[in-house]
Short mmCIF file of C-alpha atoms and ligand atoms in Angstrom, two decimals:
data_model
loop_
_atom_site.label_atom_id
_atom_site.label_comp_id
_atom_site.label_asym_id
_atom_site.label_seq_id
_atom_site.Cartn_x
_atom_site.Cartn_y
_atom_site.Cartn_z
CA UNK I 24 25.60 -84.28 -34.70
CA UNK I 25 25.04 -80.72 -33.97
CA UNK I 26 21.75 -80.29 -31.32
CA UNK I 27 20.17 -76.93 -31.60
CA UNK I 28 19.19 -75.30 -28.44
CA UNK I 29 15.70 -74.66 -27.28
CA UNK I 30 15.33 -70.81 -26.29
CA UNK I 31 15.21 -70.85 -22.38
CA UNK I 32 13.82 -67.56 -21.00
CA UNK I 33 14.70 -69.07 -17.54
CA UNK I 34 18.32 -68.86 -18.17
CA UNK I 35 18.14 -65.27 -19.59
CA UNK I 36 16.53 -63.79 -16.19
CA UNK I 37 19.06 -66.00 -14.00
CA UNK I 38 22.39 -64.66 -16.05
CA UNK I 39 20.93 -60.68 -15.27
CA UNK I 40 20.40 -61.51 -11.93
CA UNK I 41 23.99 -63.47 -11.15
CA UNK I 42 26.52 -61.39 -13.12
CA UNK I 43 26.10 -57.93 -12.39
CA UNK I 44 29.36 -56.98 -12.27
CA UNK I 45 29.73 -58.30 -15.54
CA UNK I 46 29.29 -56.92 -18.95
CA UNK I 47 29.38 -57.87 -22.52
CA UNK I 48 32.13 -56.16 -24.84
CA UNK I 49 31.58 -55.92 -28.59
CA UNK I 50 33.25 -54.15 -31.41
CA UNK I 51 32.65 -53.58 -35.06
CA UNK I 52 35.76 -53.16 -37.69
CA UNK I 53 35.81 -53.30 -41.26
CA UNK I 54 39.22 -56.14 -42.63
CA UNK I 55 39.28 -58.35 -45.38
CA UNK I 56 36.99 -56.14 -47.56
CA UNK I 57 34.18 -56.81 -44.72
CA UNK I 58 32.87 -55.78 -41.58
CA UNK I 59 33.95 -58.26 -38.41
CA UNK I 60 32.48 -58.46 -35.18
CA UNK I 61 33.66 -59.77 -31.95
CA UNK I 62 31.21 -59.75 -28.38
CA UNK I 63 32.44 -61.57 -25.39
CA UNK I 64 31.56 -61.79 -21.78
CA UNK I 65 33.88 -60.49 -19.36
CA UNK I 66 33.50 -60.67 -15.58
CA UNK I 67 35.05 -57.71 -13.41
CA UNK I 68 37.08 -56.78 -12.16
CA UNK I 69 40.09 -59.34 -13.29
CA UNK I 70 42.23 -60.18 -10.95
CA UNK I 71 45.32 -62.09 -11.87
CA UNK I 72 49.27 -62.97 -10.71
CA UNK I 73 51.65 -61.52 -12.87
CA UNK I 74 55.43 -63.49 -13.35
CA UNK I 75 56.83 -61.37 -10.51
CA UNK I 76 54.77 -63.15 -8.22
CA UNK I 77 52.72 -59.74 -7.46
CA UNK I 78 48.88 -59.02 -8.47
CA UNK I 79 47.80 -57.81 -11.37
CA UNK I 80 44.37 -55.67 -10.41
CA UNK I 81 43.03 -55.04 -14.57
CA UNK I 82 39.68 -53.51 -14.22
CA UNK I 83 37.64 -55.71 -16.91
CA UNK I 84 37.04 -52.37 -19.44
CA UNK I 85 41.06 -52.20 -19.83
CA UNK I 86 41.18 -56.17 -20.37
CA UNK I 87 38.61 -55.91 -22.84
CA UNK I 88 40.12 -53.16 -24.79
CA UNK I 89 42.97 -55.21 -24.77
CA UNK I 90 41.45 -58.44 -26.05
CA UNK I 91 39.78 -56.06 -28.93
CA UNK I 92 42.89 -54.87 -29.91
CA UNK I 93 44.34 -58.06 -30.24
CA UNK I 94 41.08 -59.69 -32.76
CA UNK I 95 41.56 -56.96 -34.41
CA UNK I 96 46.12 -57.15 -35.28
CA UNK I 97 45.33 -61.12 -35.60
CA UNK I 98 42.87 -60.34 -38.41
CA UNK I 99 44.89 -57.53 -39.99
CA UNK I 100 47.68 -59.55 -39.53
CA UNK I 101 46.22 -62.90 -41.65
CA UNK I 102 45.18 -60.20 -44.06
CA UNK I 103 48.75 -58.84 -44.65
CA UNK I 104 49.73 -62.19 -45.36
CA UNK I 105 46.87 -63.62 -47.37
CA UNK I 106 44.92 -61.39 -49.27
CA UNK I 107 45.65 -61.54 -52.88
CA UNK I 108 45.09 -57.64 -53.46
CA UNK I 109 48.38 -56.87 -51.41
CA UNK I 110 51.77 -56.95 -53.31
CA UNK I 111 53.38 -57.86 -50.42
CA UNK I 112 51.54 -60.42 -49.07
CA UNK I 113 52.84 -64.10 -48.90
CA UNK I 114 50.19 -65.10 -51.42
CA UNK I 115 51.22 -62.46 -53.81
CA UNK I 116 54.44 -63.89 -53.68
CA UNK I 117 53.53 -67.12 -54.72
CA UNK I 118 51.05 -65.74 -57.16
CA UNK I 119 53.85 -64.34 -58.49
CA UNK I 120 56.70 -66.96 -58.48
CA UNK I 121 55.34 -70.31 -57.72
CA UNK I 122 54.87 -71.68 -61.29
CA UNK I 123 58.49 -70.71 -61.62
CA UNK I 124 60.15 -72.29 -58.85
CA UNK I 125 59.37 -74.04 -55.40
CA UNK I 126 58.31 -70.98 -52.53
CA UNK I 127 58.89 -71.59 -49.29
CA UNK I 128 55.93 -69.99 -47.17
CA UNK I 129 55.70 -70.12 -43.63
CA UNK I 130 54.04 -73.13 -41.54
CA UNK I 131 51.11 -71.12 -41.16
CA UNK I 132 50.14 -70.81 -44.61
CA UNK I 133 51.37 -74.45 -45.56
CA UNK I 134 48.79 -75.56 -43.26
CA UNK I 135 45.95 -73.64 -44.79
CA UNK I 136 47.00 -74.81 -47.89
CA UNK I 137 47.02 -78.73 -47.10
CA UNK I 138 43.12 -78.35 -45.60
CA UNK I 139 42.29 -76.13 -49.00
CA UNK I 140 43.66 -79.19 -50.82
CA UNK I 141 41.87 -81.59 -48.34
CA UNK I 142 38.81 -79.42 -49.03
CA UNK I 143 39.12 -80.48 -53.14
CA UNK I 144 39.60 -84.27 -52.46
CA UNK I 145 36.71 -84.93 -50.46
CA UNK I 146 34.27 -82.49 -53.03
CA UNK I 147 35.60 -84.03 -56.17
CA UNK I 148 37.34 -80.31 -56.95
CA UNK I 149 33.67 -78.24 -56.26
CA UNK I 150 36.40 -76.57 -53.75
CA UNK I 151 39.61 -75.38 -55.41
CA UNK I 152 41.66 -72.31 -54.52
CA UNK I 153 43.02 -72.38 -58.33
CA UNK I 154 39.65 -71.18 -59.53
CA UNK I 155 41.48 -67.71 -59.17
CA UNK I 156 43.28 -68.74 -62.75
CA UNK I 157 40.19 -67.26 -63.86
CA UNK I 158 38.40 -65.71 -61.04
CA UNK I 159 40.52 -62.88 -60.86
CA UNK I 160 39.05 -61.68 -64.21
CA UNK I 161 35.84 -61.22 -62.68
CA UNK I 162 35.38 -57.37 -61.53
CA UNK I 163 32.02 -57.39 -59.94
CA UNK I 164 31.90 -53.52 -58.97
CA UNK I 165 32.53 -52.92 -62.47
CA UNK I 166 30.35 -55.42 -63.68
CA UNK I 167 33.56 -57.13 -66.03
CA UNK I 168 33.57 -60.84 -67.00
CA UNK I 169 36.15 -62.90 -68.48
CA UNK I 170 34.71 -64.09 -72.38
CA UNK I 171 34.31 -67.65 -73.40
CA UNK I 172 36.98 -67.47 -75.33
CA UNK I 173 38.97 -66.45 -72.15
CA UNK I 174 37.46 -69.02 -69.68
CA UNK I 175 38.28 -71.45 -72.30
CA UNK I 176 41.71 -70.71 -72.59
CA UNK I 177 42.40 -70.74 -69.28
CA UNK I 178 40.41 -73.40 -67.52
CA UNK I 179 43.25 -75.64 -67.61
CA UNK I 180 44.71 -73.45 -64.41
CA UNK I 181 42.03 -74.53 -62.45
CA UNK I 182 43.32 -77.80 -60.97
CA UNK I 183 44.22 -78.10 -57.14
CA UNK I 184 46.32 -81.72 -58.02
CA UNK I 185 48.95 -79.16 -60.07
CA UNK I 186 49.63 -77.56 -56.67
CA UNK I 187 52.44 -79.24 -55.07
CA UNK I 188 52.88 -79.12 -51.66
CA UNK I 189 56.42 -80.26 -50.07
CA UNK I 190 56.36 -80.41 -46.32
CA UNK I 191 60.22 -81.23 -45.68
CA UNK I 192 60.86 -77.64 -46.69
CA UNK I 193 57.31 -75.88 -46.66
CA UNK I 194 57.16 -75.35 -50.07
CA UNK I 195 54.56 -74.80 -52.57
CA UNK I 196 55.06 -75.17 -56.84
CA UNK I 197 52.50 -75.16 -59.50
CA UNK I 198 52.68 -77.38 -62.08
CA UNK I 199 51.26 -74.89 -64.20
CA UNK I 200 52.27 -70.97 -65.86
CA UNK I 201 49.32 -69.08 -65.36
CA UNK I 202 47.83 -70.62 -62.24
CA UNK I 203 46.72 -68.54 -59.29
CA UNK I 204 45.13 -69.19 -55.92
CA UNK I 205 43.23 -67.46 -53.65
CA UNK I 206 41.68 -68.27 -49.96
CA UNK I 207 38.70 -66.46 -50.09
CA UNK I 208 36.70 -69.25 -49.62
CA UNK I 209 38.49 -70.37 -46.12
CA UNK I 210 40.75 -67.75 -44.77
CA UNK I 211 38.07 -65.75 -43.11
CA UNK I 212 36.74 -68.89 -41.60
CA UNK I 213 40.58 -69.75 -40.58
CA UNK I 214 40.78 -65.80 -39.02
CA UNK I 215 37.29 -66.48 -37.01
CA UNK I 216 39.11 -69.39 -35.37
CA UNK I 217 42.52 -67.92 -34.55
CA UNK I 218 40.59 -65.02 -32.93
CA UNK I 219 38.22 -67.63 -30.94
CA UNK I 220 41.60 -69.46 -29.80
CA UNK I 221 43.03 -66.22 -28.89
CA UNK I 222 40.00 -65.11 -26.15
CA UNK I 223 39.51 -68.98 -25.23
CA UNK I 224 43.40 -68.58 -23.81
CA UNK I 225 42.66 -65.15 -22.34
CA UNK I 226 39.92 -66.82 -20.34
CA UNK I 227 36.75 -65.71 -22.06
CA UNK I 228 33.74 -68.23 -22.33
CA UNK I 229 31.10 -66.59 -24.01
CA UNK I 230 32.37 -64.64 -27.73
CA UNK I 231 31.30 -64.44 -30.57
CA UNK I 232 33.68 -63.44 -33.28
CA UNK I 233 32.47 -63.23 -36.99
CA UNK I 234 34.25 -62.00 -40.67
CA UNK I 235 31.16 -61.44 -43.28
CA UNK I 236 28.95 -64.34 -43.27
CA UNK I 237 31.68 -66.66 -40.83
CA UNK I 238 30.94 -66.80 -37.45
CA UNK I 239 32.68 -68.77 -34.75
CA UNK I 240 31.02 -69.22 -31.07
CA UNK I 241 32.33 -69.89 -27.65
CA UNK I 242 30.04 -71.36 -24.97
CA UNK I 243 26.23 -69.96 -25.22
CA UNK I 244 25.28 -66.04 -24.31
CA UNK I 245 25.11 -66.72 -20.47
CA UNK I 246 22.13 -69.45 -19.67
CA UNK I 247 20.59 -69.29 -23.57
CA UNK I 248 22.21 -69.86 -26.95
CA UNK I 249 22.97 -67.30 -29.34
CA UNK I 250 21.06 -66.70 -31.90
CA UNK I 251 22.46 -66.27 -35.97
CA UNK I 252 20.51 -65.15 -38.79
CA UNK I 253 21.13 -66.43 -42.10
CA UNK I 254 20.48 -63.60 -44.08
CA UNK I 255 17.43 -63.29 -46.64
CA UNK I 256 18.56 -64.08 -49.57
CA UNK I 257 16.66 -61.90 -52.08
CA UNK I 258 15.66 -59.22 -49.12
CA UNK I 259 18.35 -57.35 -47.64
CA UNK I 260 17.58 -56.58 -44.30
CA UNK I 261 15.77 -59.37 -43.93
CA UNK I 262 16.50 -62.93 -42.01
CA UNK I 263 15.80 -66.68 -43.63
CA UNK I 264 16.63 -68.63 -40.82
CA UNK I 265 17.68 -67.65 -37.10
CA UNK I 266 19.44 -70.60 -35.17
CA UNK I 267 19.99 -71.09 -31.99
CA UNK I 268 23.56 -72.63 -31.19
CA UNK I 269 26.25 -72.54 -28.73
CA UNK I 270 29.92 -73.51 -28.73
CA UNK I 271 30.28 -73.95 -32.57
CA UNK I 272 30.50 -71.87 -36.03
CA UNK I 273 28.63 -71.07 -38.85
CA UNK I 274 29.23 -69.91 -42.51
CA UNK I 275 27.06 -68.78 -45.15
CA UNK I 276 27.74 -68.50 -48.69
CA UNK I 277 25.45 -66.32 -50.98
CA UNK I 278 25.02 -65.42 -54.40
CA UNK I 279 24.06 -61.32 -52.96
CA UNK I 280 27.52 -60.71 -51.58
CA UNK I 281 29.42 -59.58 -54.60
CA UNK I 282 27.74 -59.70 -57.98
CA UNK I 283 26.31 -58.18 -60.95
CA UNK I 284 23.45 -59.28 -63.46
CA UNK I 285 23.93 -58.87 -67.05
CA UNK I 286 20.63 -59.53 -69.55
CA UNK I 287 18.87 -61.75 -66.56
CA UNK I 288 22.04 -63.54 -65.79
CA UNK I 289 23.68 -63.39 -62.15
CA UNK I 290 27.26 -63.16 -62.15
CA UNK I 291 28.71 -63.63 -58.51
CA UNK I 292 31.82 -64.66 -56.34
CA UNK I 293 31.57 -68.37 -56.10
CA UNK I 294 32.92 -69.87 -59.12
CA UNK I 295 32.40 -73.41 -60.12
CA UNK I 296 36.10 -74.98 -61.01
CA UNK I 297 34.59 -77.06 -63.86
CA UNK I 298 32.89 -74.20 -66.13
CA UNK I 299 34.91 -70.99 -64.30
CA UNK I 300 31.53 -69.69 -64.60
CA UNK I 301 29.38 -68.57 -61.51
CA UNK I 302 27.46 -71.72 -59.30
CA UNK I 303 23.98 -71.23 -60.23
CA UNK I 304 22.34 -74.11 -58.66
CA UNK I 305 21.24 -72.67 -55.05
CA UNK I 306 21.23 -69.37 -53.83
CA UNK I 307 22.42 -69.45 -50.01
CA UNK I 308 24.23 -72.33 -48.18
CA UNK I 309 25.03 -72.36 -44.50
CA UNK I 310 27.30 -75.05 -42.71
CA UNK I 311 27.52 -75.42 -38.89
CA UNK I 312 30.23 -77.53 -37.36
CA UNK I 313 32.69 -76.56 -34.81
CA UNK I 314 35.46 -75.93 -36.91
CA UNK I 315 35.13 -72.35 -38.54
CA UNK I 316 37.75 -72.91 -41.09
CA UNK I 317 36.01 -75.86 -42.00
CA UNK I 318 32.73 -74.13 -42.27
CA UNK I 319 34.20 -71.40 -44.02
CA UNK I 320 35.41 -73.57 -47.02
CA UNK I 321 32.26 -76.45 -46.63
CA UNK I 322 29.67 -73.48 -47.34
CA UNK I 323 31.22 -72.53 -50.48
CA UNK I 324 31.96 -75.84 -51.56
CA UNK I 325 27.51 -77.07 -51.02
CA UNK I 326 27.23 -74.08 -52.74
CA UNK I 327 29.38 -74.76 -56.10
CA UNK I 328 27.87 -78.80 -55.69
CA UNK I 329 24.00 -77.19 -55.09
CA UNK I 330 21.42 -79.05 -53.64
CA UNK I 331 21.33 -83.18 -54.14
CA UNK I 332 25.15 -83.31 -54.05
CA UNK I 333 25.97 -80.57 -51.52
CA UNK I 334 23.68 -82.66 -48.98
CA UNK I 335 25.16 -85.77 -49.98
CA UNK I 336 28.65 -84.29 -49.01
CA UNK I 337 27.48 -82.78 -45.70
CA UNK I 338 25.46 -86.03 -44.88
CA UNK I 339 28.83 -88.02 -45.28
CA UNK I 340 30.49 -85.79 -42.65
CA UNK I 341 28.96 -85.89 -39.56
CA UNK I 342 30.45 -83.43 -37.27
CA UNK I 343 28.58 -81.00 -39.95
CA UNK I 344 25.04 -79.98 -41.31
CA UNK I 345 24.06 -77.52 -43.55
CA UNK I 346 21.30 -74.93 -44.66
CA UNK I 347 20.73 -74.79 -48.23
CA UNK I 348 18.26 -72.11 -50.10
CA UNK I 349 17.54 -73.86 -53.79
CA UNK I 350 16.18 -70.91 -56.40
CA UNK I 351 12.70 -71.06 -55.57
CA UNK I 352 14.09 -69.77 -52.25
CA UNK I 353 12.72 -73.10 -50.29
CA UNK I 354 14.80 -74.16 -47.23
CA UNK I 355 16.82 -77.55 -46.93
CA UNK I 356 18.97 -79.19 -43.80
CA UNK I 357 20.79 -82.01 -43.58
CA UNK I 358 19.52 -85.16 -41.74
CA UNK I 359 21.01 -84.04 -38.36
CA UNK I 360 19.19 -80.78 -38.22
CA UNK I 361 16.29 -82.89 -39.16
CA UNK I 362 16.32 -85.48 -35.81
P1 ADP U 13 32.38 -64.60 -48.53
O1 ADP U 13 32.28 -64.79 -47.05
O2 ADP U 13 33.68 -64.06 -49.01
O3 ADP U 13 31.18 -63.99 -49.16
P2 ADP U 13 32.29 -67.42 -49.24
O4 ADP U 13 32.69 -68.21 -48.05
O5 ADP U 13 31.00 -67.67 -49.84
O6 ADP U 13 32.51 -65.96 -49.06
O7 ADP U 13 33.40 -67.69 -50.32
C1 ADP U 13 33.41 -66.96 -51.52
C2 ADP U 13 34.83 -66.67 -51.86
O8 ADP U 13 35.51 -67.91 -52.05
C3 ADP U 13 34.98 -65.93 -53.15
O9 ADP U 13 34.98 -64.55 -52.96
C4 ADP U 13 36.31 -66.43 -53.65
O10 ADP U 13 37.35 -65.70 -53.04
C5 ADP U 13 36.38 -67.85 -53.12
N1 ADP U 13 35.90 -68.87 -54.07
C6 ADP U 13 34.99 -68.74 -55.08
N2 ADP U 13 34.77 -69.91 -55.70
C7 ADP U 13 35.56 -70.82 -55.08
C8 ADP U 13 35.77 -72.22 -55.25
N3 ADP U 13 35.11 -72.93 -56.16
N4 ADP U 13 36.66 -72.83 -54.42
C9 ADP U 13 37.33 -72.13 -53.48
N5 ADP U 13 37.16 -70.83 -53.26
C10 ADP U 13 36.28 -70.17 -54.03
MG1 MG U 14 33.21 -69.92 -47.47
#
């Protein structure tokens, strides 16, 4: 069960006082066709024995360049290899050659894959990486569908049971010509968490590190929690929700990301597997939890289920809750938000 944190203005005027040779860190960069964030806490100066037995004196600005640098090549990296725009990439590859033959892909991606394919078990399909058969027809910038005719033809490539996975040899097949997949529903989440892992070994406590709506916290901001928005769905600039957490990670899904309306109808990117149509049954889903791969993929999945089955889901997992705007734009959380 996930508490959230009262607001303690105690513990903001005691961290001021106590860590004043301290600072925060934060940078902005733009990867994975959004803008990422990361903000830690870094005492100063660092002081720390190198292999040769001698001291290391780092002054905390050069150790927090460092650490920036290194969110940033683990994201780019992740991108290189899974983004489904890059020829090159390890995706593209299978993309390309998996309904052919059996791909070996690194142990990296084979893992991503098996929780994507855990992911459509436990929602009955709502979550399916394979809804890229058709989504990749979808153009929202230029406002270009797929037909009927099209969706029709092609539905049969959703399916995440024609994706074989052999883990003797790594290797992936589909069981079907025409399939595609593609991890923009998790690998952002799955990037927030390498990232996290990667300061959490460096010795940082308190970060933040987010990718678009996925966010992924370590500790609290120094005596009080830190605070997310959940955006305003039908207002910009606006916030639904703020909440207060520490140590865990949040994702929200929304219908305002990437989309286009044609004659009254919103066309967006979360597709529902069973119509390859856009999910039209709630506008904005958030999931907390502590795992921000999971959260990544659980928001989008509530999202394609919508309200009365998306909380059934959550409510059946209970190391997460979720957030759910319905179309009349009222709020909804789970029963542990609730106690
Ligand atoms: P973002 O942070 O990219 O706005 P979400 O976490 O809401 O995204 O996930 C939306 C993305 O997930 C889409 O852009 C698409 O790449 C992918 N996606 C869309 N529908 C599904 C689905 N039913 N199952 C798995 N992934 C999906
Ligand atoms: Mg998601």
């Amino acid at each position: 069960m996930i508490r959230v944190i009262k607001l303690s203005v105690t513990g903001l005027l005691l961290s001021l006082s106590f860590f004043a040779n301290a600072q925060w860190f934060t940078h902005s960069f733009e990867v994975m066709g959004t803008l990422s964030h990361v903000e830690f806490w870094l005492d100063e100066p660092t002081a720390s024995q190198n292999d040769s037995g001698s001291v290391d004196k780092t002054n905390g600005n050069e150790k927090a360049q460092a650490l920036i640098a290194q969110v940033e090549q683990e994201m780019f990296r992740i991108d290189q290899q899974m983004s489904p725009y890059k020829e090159q990439s390890e995706l593209s590859l299978i993309n390309r050659e998996a309904a052919n033959r059996a791909v070996t892909i690194s142990a990296e991606l084979f893992d991503l894959l098996i929780v994507a394919q855990h992911l459509s078990k436990i929602s009955d399909g709502a979550f399916d990486i394979t809804y890229a058969s058709i989504g990749y027809q979808y153009n929202y910038r230029d406002k270009k569908r797929p037909s009927q005719a099209v969706i029709s033809e092609a539905l049969p490539a959703i399916n995440y049971t024609a994706i074989t996975l052999q883990k003797e040899n790594s290797t992936v097949f589909f069981n079907h010509q025409g399939m595609k997949v593609d991890l923009g529903g998790i690998a952002k989440g799955y990037a927030v968490k390498r990232c996290l892992n990667l300061l959490k070994k460096a010795g940082v406590a308190h970060a933040l590190v987010s990718a678009g709506g996925d966010t992924g916290l370590l500790g609290d901001r120094h005596g009080r929690p830190w605070l997310v928005g959940v955006k305003h769905p039908r207002a910009e600039h606006k916030m639904a929700v703020h909440i207060p957490l520490e140590n865990e990670a949040i994702s929200t899904s929304g219908d305002y990301e990437r989309y286009f309306i044609e004659d009254g109808v919103r066309y967006h990117h979360i597709i529902n597997p069973k119509t390859g149509d856009s999910a039209r049954k709630v506008v904005s889903v958030s999931v907390i939890g502590k795992d921000p791969t999971y959260v990544d993929a659980l928001s989008t999945t509530v999202f394609v289920k919508g309200l009365a089955e998306g909380l059934a889901l959550i409510n059946k997992l209970p190391e997460y809750e979720a957030i759910i705007i319905d179309n009349q734009q009222r709020l909804h959380y789970s029963k542990g938000l609730l106690q």
